[in-house]
């Protein structure tokens, strides 16, 4: 509630009284703030990558682990990045991406390929962060999908095998349709998580270079704390918009999930 009130002020964190400016902050965001809209586009890219490439990886891992021996061991291995410190992961991958001393630059030099500064290139920085984010989060999605797979009755597959269904046909006509409710839950959780994503991006790039990897949360943080001037009132307006977006996405996803389950 305090954030909502601050969004109608030019509060900077120091002045003793609040100076109300009405809808000025919101009007400026929707009409003039190109950086904030660029950050929304970056969030959309993160959501799309996570719910396409990331979802494909999670489903594939779950399908493989559901059939092999020692699944608990491999499940724990894939889940380790999820419970690791995001800050530690961010700094580790930043060092690996370093064009001077990083492992990727060393491999490029060994193969005679040009060294690429992934985090310093405004065209690649966001996708480098997305790659690390997907790597870190797949274990959690895989666990949820694996639980969904194990809830499918075994006699359904037995009947399909008796009827001559191949492995691919079983996946296409049995596994994926019965797994849709679980997939919907994963998409809901990852979409909300991508909209709220902050720590990994801030550790690795702080939204740079040239705001090319700046997500909404990073943009809000930079607006409020990133420079010598602190625009808490303006950042509060951006935070309110972020809250509304998360709420809308949650309601849409829940409605779609209920319709599929009905």
mmCIF file of C-alpha atoms in Angstrom:
data_model
loop_
_atom_site.group_PDB
_atom_site.id
_atom_site.type_symbol
_atom_site.label_atom_id
_atom_site.label_comp_id
_atom_site.label_asym_id
_atom_site.label_seq_id
_atom_site.Cartn_x
_atom_site.Cartn_y
_atom_site.Cartn_z
ATOM 1 C CA UNK A 1 0.000 0.000 0.000
ATOM 2 C CA UNK A 2 2.887 2.357 0.812
ATOM 3 C CA UNK A 3 4.396 1.728 -2.619
ATOM 4 C CA UNK A 4 1.091 2.608 -4.264
ATOM 5 C CA UNK A 5 0.925 5.880 -2.304
ATOM 6 C CA UNK A 6 4.546 6.748 -3.153
ATOM 7 C CA UNK A 7 3.793 6.173 -6.854
ATOM 8 C CA UNK A 8 1.769 9.395 -6.860
ATOM 9 C CA UNK A 9 4.651 11.439 -5.426
ATOM 10 C CA UNK A 10 8.131 12.587 -6.392
ATOM 11 C CA UNK A 11 9.555 11.091 -3.184
ATOM 12 C CA UNK A 12 13.333 10.668 -3.244
ATOM 13 C CA UNK A 13 13.817 8.981 0.125
ATOM 14 C CA UNK A 14 15.140 12.083 1.885
ATOM 15 C CA UNK A 15 12.537 14.810 1.827
ATOM 16 C CA UNK A 16 10.460 14.943 5.047
ATOM 17 C CA UNK A 17 7.164 15.597 3.258
ATOM 18 C CA UNK A 18 5.562 13.882 0.316
ATOM 19 C CA UNK A 19 4.859 16.051 -2.698
ATOM 20 C CA UNK A 20 1.961 14.576 -4.631
ATOM 21 C CA UNK A 21 2.244 14.809 -8.418
ATOM 22 C CA UNK A 22 -0.921 12.914 -9.301
ATOM 23 C CA UNK A 23 -0.680 10.664 -12.342
ATOM 24 C CA UNK A 24 2.495 12.323 -13.608
ATOM 25 C CA UNK A 25 4.710 9.292 -12.972
ATOM 26 C CA UNK A 26 2.334 6.907 -14.738
ATOM 27 C CA UNK A 27 1.835 9.264 -17.679
ATOM 28 C CA UNK A 28 5.579 9.595 -18.104
ATOM 29 C CA UNK A 29 6.039 5.809 -17.973
ATOM 30 C CA UNK A 30 3.405 5.138 -20.623
ATOM 31 C CA UNK A 31 4.372 7.999 -22.941
ATOM 32 C CA UNK A 32 8.089 8.781 -22.574
ATOM 33 C CA UNK A 33 9.963 6.027 -20.734
ATOM 34 C CA UNK A 34 11.447 3.945 -23.543
ATOM 35 C CA UNK A 35 13.847 2.176 -21.165
ATOM 36 C CA UNK A 36 11.017 0.781 -19.056
ATOM 37 C CA UNK A 37 9.207 -0.544 -22.129
ATOM 38 C CA UNK A 38 12.474 -2.030 -23.365
ATOM 39 C CA UNK A 39 12.774 -3.817 -20.019
ATOM 40 C CA UNK A 40 9.261 -5.251 -20.518
ATOM 41 C CA UNK A 41 10.358 -6.550 -23.931
ATOM 42 C CA UNK A 42 13.376 -8.189 -22.263
ATOM 43 C CA UNK A 43 11.055 -9.873 -19.759
ATOM 44 C CA UNK A 44 8.900 -11.137 -22.624
ATOM 45 C CA UNK A 45 11.994 -12.616 -24.284
ATOM 46 C CA UNK A 46 12.892 -14.334 -21.010
ATOM 47 C CA UNK A 47 9.364 -15.748 -20.655
ATOM 48 C CA UNK A 48 9.310 -17.015 -24.260
ATOM 49 C CA UNK A 49 12.735 -18.662 -24.014
ATOM 50 C CA UNK A 50 11.914 -20.241 -20.667
ATOM 51 C CA UNK A 51 8.544 -21.588 -21.818
ATOM 52 C CA UNK A 52 9.820 -22.957 -25.133
ATOM 53 C CA UNK A 53 13.460 -24.024 -24.936
ATOM 54 C CA UNK A 54 13.430 -24.394 -21.168
ATOM 55 C CA UNK A 55 10.157 -26.318 -21.122
ATOM 56 C CA UNK A 56 11.400 -28.656 -23.867
ATOM 57 C CA UNK A 57 14.544 -29.387 -21.826
ATOM 58 C CA UNK A 58 12.544 -29.960 -18.631
ATOM 59 C CA UNK A 59 10.068 -32.326 -20.298
ATOM 60 C CA UNK A 60 12.899 -34.222 -22.012
ATOM 61 C CA UNK A 61 14.802 -34.621 -18.754
ATOM 62 C CA UNK A 62 11.682 -35.785 -16.934
ATOM 63 C CA UNK A 63 10.924 -38.364 -19.641
ATOM 64 C CA UNK A 64 14.463 -39.723 -19.537
ATOM 65 C CA UNK A 65 14.726 -39.828 -15.741
ATOM 66 C CA UNK A 66 11.356 -41.548 -15.488
ATOM 67 C CA UNK A 67 12.723 -44.567 -17.361
ATOM 68 C CA UNK A 68 16.310 -45.007 -16.189
ATOM 69 C CA UNK A 69 17.839 -46.589 -13.086
ATOM 70 C CA UNK A 70 19.217 -44.479 -10.219
ATOM 71 C CA UNK A 71 16.711 -41.754 -11.043
ATOM 72 C CA UNK A 72 16.962 -40.327 -7.525
ATOM 73 C CA UNK A 73 20.693 -39.749 -7.952
ATOM 74 C CA UNK A 74 20.324 -37.978 -11.285
ATOM 75 C CA UNK A 75 17.344 -36.016 -10.001
ATOM 76 C CA UNK A 76 19.481 -34.725 -7.140
ATOM 77 C CA UNK A 77 22.275 -33.792 -9.551
ATOM 78 C CA UNK A 78 19.957 -31.720 -11.746
ATOM 79 C CA UNK A 79 18.361 -30.123 -8.690
ATOM 80 C CA UNK A 80 21.650 -28.901 -7.185
ATOM 81 C CA UNK A 81 21.721 -25.589 -9.173
ATOM 82 C CA UNK A 82 18.234 -24.779 -7.868
ATOM 83 C CA UNK A 83 19.353 -24.744 -4.234
ATOM 84 C CA UNK A 84 22.692 -23.058 -4.897
ATOM 85 C CA UNK A 85 23.159 -19.366 -4.141
ATOM 86 C CA UNK A 86 22.058 -17.273 -7.105
ATOM 87 C CA UNK A 87 24.769 -14.739 -6.334
ATOM 88 C CA UNK A 88 27.446 -17.463 -6.388
ATOM 89 C CA UNK A 89 26.079 -18.824 -9.666
ATOM 90 C CA UNK A 90 25.983 -15.341 -11.178
ATOM 91 C CA UNK A 91 29.597 -14.560 -10.284
ATOM 92 C CA UNK A 92 30.779 -18.019 -11.393
ATOM 93 C CA UNK A 93 29.166 -17.749 -14.813
ATOM 94 C CA UNK A 94 30.341 -14.143 -15.169
ATOM 95 C CA UNK A 95 33.901 -15.376 -14.693
ATOM 96 C CA UNK A 96 33.318 -18.193 -17.192
ATOM 97 C CA UNK A 97 32.016 -15.654 -19.740
ATOM 98 C CA UNK A 98 34.955 -13.305 -19.129
ATOM 99 C CA UNK A 99 36.649 -12.607 -22.503
ATOM 100 C CA UNK A 100 40.128 -12.506 -20.957
ATOM 101 C CA UNK A 101 40.289 -15.293 -18.387
ATOM 102 C CA UNK A 102 37.029 -17.197 -18.862
ATOM 103 C CA UNK A 103 36.760 -20.816 -19.894
ATOM 104 C CA UNK A 104 34.806 -19.992 -23.052
ATOM 105 C CA UNK A 105 37.508 -17.599 -24.242
ATOM 106 C CA UNK A 106 40.150 -20.256 -23.513
ATOM 107 C CA UNK A 107 38.234 -22.824 -25.573
ATOM 108 C CA UNK A 108 37.805 -20.301 -28.408
ATOM 109 C CA UNK A 109 41.541 -19.548 -28.426
ATOM 110 C CA UNK A 110 42.354 -23.274 -28.354
ATOM 111 C CA UNK A 111 40.140 -23.874 -31.391
ATOM 112 C CA UNK A 112 41.354 -20.791 -33.188
ATOM 113 C CA UNK A 113 37.974 -19.092 -32.997
ATOM 114 C CA UNK A 114 37.355 -15.413 -32.254
ATOM 115 C CA UNK A 115 36.781 -14.578 -28.592
ATOM 116 C CA UNK A 116 33.273 -13.356 -27.853
ATOM 117 C CA UNK A 117 32.484 -11.035 -24.959
ATOM 118 C CA UNK A 118 29.029 -12.421 -24.184
ATOM 119 C CA UNK A 119 28.217 -10.100 -21.298
ATOM 120 C CA UNK A 120 29.836 -7.062 -22.899
ATOM 121 C CA UNK A 121 27.968 -7.371 -26.196
ATOM 122 C CA UNK A 122 24.602 -5.600 -26.145
ATOM 123 C CA UNK A 123 23.208 -8.132 -28.626
ATOM 124 C CA UNK A 124 24.262 -11.187 -26.595
ATOM 125 C CA UNK A 125 24.191 -10.141 -22.927
ATOM 126 C CA UNK A 126 20.485 -10.807 -22.369
ATOM 127 C CA UNK A 127 20.650 -14.242 -24.000
ATOM 128 C CA UNK A 128 23.726 -15.176 -21.958
ATOM 129 C CA UNK A 129 21.771 -14.366 -18.798
ATOM 130 C CA UNK A 130 18.735 -16.290 -20.095
ATOM 131 C CA UNK A 131 20.967 -19.309 -20.772
ATOM 132 C CA UNK A 132 22.241 -19.305 -17.181
ATOM 133 C CA UNK A 133 18.739 -18.713 -15.815
ATOM 134 C CA UNK A 134 17.368 -21.708 -17.717
ATOM 135 C CA UNK A 135 20.310 -23.850 -16.602
ATOM 136 C CA UNK A 136 19.663 -22.922 -12.982
ATOM 137 C CA UNK A 137 15.893 -23.438 -13.002
ATOM 138 C CA UNK A 138 15.426 -26.617 -15.007
ATOM 139 C CA UNK A 139 15.898 -28.887 -12.016
ATOM 140 C CA UNK A 140 12.840 -27.460 -10.272
ATOM 141 C CA UNK A 141 10.622 -27.760 -13.357
ATOM 142 C CA UNK A 142 11.941 -31.242 -14.025
ATOM 143 C CA UNK A 143 10.969 -32.379 -10.518
ATOM 144 C CA UNK A 144 7.409 -31.094 -10.973
ATOM 145 C CA UNK A 145 7.065 -32.748 -14.389
ATOM 146 C CA UNK A 146 8.572 -35.998 -13.110
ATOM 147 C CA UNK A 147 5.960 -36.079 -10.348
ATOM 148 C CA UNK A 148 3.288 -35.615 -13.016
ATOM 149 C CA UNK A 149 4.722 -38.459 -15.079
ATOM 150 C CA UNK A 150 4.775 -40.822 -12.110
ATOM 151 C CA UNK A 151 1.083 -40.133 -11.475
ATOM 152 C CA UNK A 152 0.119 -41.544 -14.890
ATOM 153 C CA UNK A 153 -1.203 -45.124 -14.449
ATOM 154 C CA UNK A 154 1.166 -47.789 -15.766
ATOM 155 C CA UNK A 155 -1.690 -49.873 -17.178
ATOM 156 C CA UNK A 156 -2.379 -47.141 -19.744
ATOM 157 C CA UNK A 157 1.059 -47.681 -21.243
ATOM 158 C CA UNK A 158 0.649 -51.453 -20.993
ATOM 159 C CA UNK A 159 -2.546 -51.302 -23.024
ATOM 160 C CA UNK A 160 -0.854 -49.084 -25.597
ATOM 161 C CA UNK A 161 2.065 -51.508 -25.952
ATOM 162 C CA UNK A 162 -0.319 -54.405 -26.430
ATOM 163 C CA UNK A 163 -1.994 -52.424 -29.211
ATOM 164 C CA UNK A 164 1.388 -51.968 -30.868
ATOM 165 C CA UNK A 165 2.052 -48.321 -29.997
ATOM 166 C CA UNK A 166 5.659 -47.199 -30.379
ATOM 167 C CA UNK A 167 7.515 -45.216 -27.716
ATOM 168 C CA UNK A 168 6.973 -41.958 -29.628
ATOM 169 C CA UNK A 169 3.263 -42.718 -30.058
ATOM 170 C CA UNK A 170 2.943 -43.346 -26.320
ATOM 171 C CA UNK A 171 4.613 -40.000 -25.585
ATOM 172 C CA UNK A 172 2.497 -38.133 -28.137
ATOM 173 C CA UNK A 173 -0.913 -39.622 -27.455
ATOM 174 C CA UNK A 174 -0.664 -40.620 -23.781
ATOM 175 C CA UNK A 175 2.112 -38.869 -21.893
ATOM 176 C CA UNK A 176 1.820 -35.316 -23.214
ATOM 177 C CA UNK A 177 -2.018 -35.110 -23.082
ATOM 178 C CA UNK A 178 -2.108 -36.461 -19.524
ATOM 179 C CA UNK A 179 0.783 -34.196 -18.551
ATOM 180 C CA UNK A 180 -0.928 -30.993 -19.751
ATOM 181 C CA UNK A 181 -2.216 -29.937 -16.294
ATOM 182 C CA UNK A 182 1.289 -30.283 -14.855
ATOM 183 C CA UNK A 183 2.796 -28.423 -17.805
ATOM 184 C CA UNK A 184 0.279 -25.631 -17.231
ATOM 185 C CA UNK A 185 1.422 -25.347 -13.619
ATOM 186 C CA UNK A 186 5.065 -25.192 -14.734
ATOM 187 C CA UNK A 187 4.280 -22.486 -17.301
ATOM 188 C CA UNK A 188 2.402 -20.493 -14.663
ATOM 189 C CA UNK A 189 5.252 -20.702 -12.148
ATOM 190 C CA UNK A 190 7.987 -19.943 -14.669
ATOM 191 C CA UNK A 191 6.085 -17.023 -16.221
ATOM 192 C CA UNK A 192 5.580 -15.362 -12.846
ATOM 193 C CA UNK A 193 9.183 -16.157 -11.910
ATOM 194 C CA UNK A 194 10.469 -14.604 -15.147
ATOM 195 C CA UNK A 195 8.454 -11.429 -14.595
ATOM 196 C CA UNK A 196 9.890 -11.106 -11.083
ATOM 197 C CA UNK A 197 13.445 -12.153 -12.053
ATOM 198 C CA UNK A 198 16.124 -9.900 -10.609
ATOM 199 C CA UNK A 199 19.097 -11.318 -8.724
ATOM 200 C CA UNK A 200 20.870 -13.302 -11.451
ATOM 201 C CA UNK A 201 20.574 -10.517 -14.024
ATOM 202 C CA UNK A 202 21.730 -7.866 -11.589
ATOM 203 C CA UNK A 203 24.746 -9.896 -10.475
ATOM 204 C CA UNK A 204 25.841 -10.729 -14.017
ATOM 205 C CA UNK A 205 25.181 -7.489 -15.925
ATOM 206 C CA UNK A 206 23.327 -4.953 -13.723
ATOM 207 C CA UNK A 207 21.147 -4.497 -16.794
ATOM 208 C CA UNK A 208 23.975 -3.535 -19.139
ATOM 209 C CA UNK A 209 25.534 -2.957 -21.493
ATOM 210 C CA UNK A 210 23.441 0.071 -22.505
ATOM 211 C CA UNK A 211 20.392 -1.346 -20.661
ATOM 212 C CA UNK A 212 20.251 -4.217 -23.169
ATOM 213 C CA UNK A 213 19.718 -6.895 -20.486
ATOM 214 C CA UNK A 214 17.697 -4.756 -18.092
ATOM 215 C CA UNK A 215 14.594 -6.542 -16.809
ATOM 216 C CA UNK A 216 11.658 -4.734 -15.178
ATOM 217 C CA UNK A 217 12.863 -5.446 -11.656
ATOM 218 C CA UNK A 218 16.409 -4.363 -12.495
ATOM 219 C CA UNK A 219 15.050 -1.207 -14.099
ATOM 220 C CA UNK A 220 13.038 -0.425 -10.966
ATOM 221 C CA UNK A 221 16.078 -1.020 -8.744
ATOM 222 C CA UNK A 222 18.318 1.147 -10.910
ATOM 223 C CA UNK A 223 15.704 3.886 -10.903
ATOM 224 C CA UNK A 224 15.463 3.874 -7.125
ATOM 225 C CA UNK A 225 19.063 3.136 -6.093
ATOM 226 C CA UNK A 226 21.267 3.008 -9.183
ATOM 227 C CA UNK A 227 22.427 6.626 -9.424
ATOM 228 C CA UNK A 228 23.170 9.635 -7.299
ATOM 229 C CA UNK A 229 19.516 10.668 -7.582
ATOM 230 C CA UNK A 230 16.938 8.339 -6.034
ATOM 231 C CA UNK A 231 13.556 8.372 -7.729
ATOM 232 C CA UNK A 232 11.594 6.310 -5.228
ATOM 233 C CA UNK A 233 8.254 7.782 -6.302
ATOM 234 C CA UNK A 234 8.850 6.977 -9.960
ATOM 235 C CA UNK A 235 10.200 3.514 -9.115
ATOM 236 C CA UNK A 236 7.103 2.916 -6.972
ATOM 237 C CA UNK A 237 4.916 3.623 -10.006
ATOM 238 C CA UNK A 238 6.927 1.106 -12.022
ATOM 239 C CA UNK A 239 6.593 -1.407 -9.167
ATOM 240 C CA UNK A 240 2.832 -0.956 -9.158
ATOM 241 C CA UNK A 241 2.709 -1.662 -12.887
ATOM 242 C CA UNK A 242 4.831 -4.774 -12.313
ATOM 243 C CA UNK A 243 2.408 -5.943 -9.612
ATOM 244 C CA UNK A 244 -0.554 -5.489 -11.969
ATOM 245 C CA UNK A 245 1.217 -7.453 -14.716
ATOM 246 C CA UNK A 246 1.958 -10.355 -12.356
ATOM 247 C CA UNK A 247 -1.649 -10.325 -11.164
ATOM 248 C CA UNK A 248 -3.034 -10.353 -14.719
ATOM 249 C CA UNK A 249 -0.739 -13.186 -15.814
ATOM 250 C CA UNK A 250 -1.650 -15.213 -12.712
ATOM 251 C CA UNK A 251 -5.393 -14.787 -13.295
ATOM 252 C CA UNK A 252 -5.126 -15.696 -16.991
ATOM 253 C CA UNK A 253 -3.015 -18.767 -16.291
ATOM 254 C CA UNK A 254 -5.328 -19.942 -13.502
ATOM 255 C CA UNK A 255 -8.365 -19.503 -15.743
ATOM 256 C CA UNK A 256 -6.720 -21.491 -18.544
ATOM 257 C CA UNK A 257 -5.675 -24.216 -16.114
ATOM 258 C CA UNK A 258 -9.178 -24.573 -14.700
ATOM 259 C CA UNK A 259 -10.698 -24.739 -18.188
ATOM 260 C CA UNK A 260 -8.300 -27.519 -19.166
ATOM 261 C CA UNK A 261 -9.043 -29.494 -16.007
ATOM 262 C CA UNK A 262 -12.821 -29.092 -16.446
#
